[in-house]
PDB file of C-alpha atoms in Angstrom:
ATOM      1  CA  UNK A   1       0.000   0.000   0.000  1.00  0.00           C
ATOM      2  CA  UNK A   2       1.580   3.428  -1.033  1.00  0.00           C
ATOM      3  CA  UNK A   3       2.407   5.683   1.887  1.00  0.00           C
ATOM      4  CA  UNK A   4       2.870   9.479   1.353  1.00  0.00           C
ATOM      5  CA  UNK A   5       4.964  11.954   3.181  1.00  0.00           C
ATOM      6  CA  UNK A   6       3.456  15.405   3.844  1.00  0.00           C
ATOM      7  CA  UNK A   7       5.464  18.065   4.571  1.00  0.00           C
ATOM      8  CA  UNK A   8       4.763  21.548   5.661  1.00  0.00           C
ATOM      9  CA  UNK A   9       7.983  24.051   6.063  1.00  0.00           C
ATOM     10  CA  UNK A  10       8.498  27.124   6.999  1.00  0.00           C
ATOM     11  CA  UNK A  11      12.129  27.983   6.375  1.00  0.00           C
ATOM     12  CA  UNK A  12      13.966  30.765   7.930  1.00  0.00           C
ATOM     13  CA  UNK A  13      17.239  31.017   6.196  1.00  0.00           C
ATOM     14  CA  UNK A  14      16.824  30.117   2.499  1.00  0.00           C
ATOM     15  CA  UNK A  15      20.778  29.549   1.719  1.00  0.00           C
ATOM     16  CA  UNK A  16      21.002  27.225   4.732  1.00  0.00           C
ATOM     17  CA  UNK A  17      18.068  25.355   3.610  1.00  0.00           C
ATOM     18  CA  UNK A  18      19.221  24.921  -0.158  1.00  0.00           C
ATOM     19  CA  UNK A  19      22.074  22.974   0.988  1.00  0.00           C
ATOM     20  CA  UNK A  20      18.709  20.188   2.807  1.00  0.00           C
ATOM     21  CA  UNK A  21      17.714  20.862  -0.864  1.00  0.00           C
ATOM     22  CA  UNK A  22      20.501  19.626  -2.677  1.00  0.00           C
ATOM     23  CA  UNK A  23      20.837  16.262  -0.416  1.00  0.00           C
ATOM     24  CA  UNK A  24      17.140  15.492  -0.146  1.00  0.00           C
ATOM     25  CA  UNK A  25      16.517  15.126  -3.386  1.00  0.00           C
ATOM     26  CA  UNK A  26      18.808  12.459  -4.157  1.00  0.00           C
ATOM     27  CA  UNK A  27      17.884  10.879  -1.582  1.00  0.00           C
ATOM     28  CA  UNK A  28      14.149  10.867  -1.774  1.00  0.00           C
ATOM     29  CA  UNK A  29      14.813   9.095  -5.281  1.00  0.00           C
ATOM     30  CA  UNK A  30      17.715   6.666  -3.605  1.00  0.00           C
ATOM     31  CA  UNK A  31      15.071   5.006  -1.495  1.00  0.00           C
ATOM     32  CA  UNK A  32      12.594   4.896  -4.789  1.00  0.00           C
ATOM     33  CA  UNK A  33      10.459   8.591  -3.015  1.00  0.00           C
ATOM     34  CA  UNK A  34       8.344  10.032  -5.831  1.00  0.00           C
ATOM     35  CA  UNK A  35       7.592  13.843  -5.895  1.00  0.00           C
ATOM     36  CA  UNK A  36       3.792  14.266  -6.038  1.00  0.00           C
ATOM     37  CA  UNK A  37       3.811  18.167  -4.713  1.00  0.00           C
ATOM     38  CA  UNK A  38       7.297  20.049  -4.299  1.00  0.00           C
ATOM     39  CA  UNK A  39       6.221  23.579  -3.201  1.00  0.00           C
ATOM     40  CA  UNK A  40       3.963  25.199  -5.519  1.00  0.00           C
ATOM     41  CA  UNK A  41       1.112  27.620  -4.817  1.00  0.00           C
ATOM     42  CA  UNK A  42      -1.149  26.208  -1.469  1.00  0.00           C
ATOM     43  CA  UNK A  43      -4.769  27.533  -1.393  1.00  0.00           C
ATOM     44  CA  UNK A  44      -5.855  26.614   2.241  1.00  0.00           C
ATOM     45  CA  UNK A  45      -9.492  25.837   2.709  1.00  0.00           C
ATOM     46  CA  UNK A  46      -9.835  25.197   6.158  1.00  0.00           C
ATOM     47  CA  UNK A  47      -7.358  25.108   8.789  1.00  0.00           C
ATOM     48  CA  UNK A  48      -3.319  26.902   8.739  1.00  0.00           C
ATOM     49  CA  UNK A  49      -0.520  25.259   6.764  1.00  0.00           C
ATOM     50  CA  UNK A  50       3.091  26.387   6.579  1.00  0.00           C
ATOM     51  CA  UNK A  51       4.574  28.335   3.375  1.00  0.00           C
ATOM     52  CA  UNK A  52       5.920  25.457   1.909  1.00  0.00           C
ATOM     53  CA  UNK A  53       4.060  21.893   1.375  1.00  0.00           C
ATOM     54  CA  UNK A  54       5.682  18.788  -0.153  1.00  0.00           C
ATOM     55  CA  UNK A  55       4.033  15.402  -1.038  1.00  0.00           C
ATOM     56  CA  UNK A  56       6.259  12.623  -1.719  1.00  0.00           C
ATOM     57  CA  UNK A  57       5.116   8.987  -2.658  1.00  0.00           C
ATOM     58  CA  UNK A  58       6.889   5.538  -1.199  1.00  0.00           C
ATOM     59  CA  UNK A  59       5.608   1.923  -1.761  1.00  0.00           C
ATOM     60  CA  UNK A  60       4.751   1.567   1.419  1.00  0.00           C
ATOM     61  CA  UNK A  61       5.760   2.841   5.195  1.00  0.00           C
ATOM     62  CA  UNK A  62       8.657   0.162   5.283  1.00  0.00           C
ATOM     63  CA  UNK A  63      10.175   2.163   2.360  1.00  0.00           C
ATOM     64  CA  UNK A  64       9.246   5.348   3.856  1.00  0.00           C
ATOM     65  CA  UNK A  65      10.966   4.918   7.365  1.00  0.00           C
ATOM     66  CA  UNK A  66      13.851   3.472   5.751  1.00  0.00           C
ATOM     67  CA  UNK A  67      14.550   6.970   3.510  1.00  0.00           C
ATOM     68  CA  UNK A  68      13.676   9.066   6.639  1.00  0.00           C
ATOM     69  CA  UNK A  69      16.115   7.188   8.873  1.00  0.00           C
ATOM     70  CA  UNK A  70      19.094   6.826   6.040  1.00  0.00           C
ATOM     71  CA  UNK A  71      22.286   8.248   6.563  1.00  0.00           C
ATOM     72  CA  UNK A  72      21.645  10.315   3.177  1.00  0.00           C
ATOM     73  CA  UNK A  73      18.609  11.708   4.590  1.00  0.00           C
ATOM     74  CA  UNK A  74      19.875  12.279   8.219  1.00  0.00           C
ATOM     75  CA  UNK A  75      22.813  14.577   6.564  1.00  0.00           C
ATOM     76  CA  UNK A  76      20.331  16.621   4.817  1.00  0.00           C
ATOM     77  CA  UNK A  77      18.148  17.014   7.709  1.00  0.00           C
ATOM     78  CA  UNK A  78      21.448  18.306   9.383  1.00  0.00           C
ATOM     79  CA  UNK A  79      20.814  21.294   7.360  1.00  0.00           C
ATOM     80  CA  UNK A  80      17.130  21.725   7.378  1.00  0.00           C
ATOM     81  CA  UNK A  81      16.398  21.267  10.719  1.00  0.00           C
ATOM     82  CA  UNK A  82      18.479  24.701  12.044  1.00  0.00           C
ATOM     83  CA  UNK A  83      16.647  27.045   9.940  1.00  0.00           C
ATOM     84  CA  UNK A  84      12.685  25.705   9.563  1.00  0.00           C
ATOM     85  CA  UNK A  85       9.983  24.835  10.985  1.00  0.00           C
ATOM     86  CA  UNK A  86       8.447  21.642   9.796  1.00  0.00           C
ATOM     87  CA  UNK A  87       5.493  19.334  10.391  1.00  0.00           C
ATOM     88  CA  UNK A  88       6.106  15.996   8.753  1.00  0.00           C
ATOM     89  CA  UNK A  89       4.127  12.690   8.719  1.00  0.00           C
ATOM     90  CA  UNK A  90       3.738   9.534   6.648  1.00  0.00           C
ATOM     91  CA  UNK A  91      -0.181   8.770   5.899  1.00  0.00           C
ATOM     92  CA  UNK A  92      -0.719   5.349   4.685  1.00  0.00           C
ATOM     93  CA  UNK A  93      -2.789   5.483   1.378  1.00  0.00           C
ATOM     94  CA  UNK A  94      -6.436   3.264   0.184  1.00  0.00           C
TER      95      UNK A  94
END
């Protein structure tokens, strides 16, 4: 069953942050991640979000705990985590 991760980001220092950028990527595909949203324009209905949102695709939450706890991922989160504010969950799919 696909699981999605769903990411909402506020970043505070966009040069520190494009260096999460340039490692998350890579990794997201590494561990077979598919970018379904990557921070276009949000239009919020009900409820807040954060400026940035990000939906990402795995086979299932096996796959999806494995990217989040990889070495690759853990690097780029060394950048990310400093200068943001982030909500992020995995939501198993139908």
């Amino acid at each position: 069953m696909s699981v999605y991760a769903i990411v909402q980001v506020d970043v505070h220092d966009a040069d520190e942050y494009a260096k999460y950028a340039e490692l998350a990527g890579p990794a997201v595909a590494q561990y077979g991640g598919t970018f379904l949203a990557r921070g276009g324009a949000v239009e919020v209905m009900e409820g807040g979000t954060r400026a940035r949102c990000v939906i990402i695709q795995f086979d299932d939450m096996e796959a999806a705990r494995t990217f989040y706890h990889s070495p690759e991922y853990q690097k780029a989160l060394s950048y990310a985590l400093p200068v943001s504010d982030r909500d992020y969950k995995f939501v198993e799919g139908v």
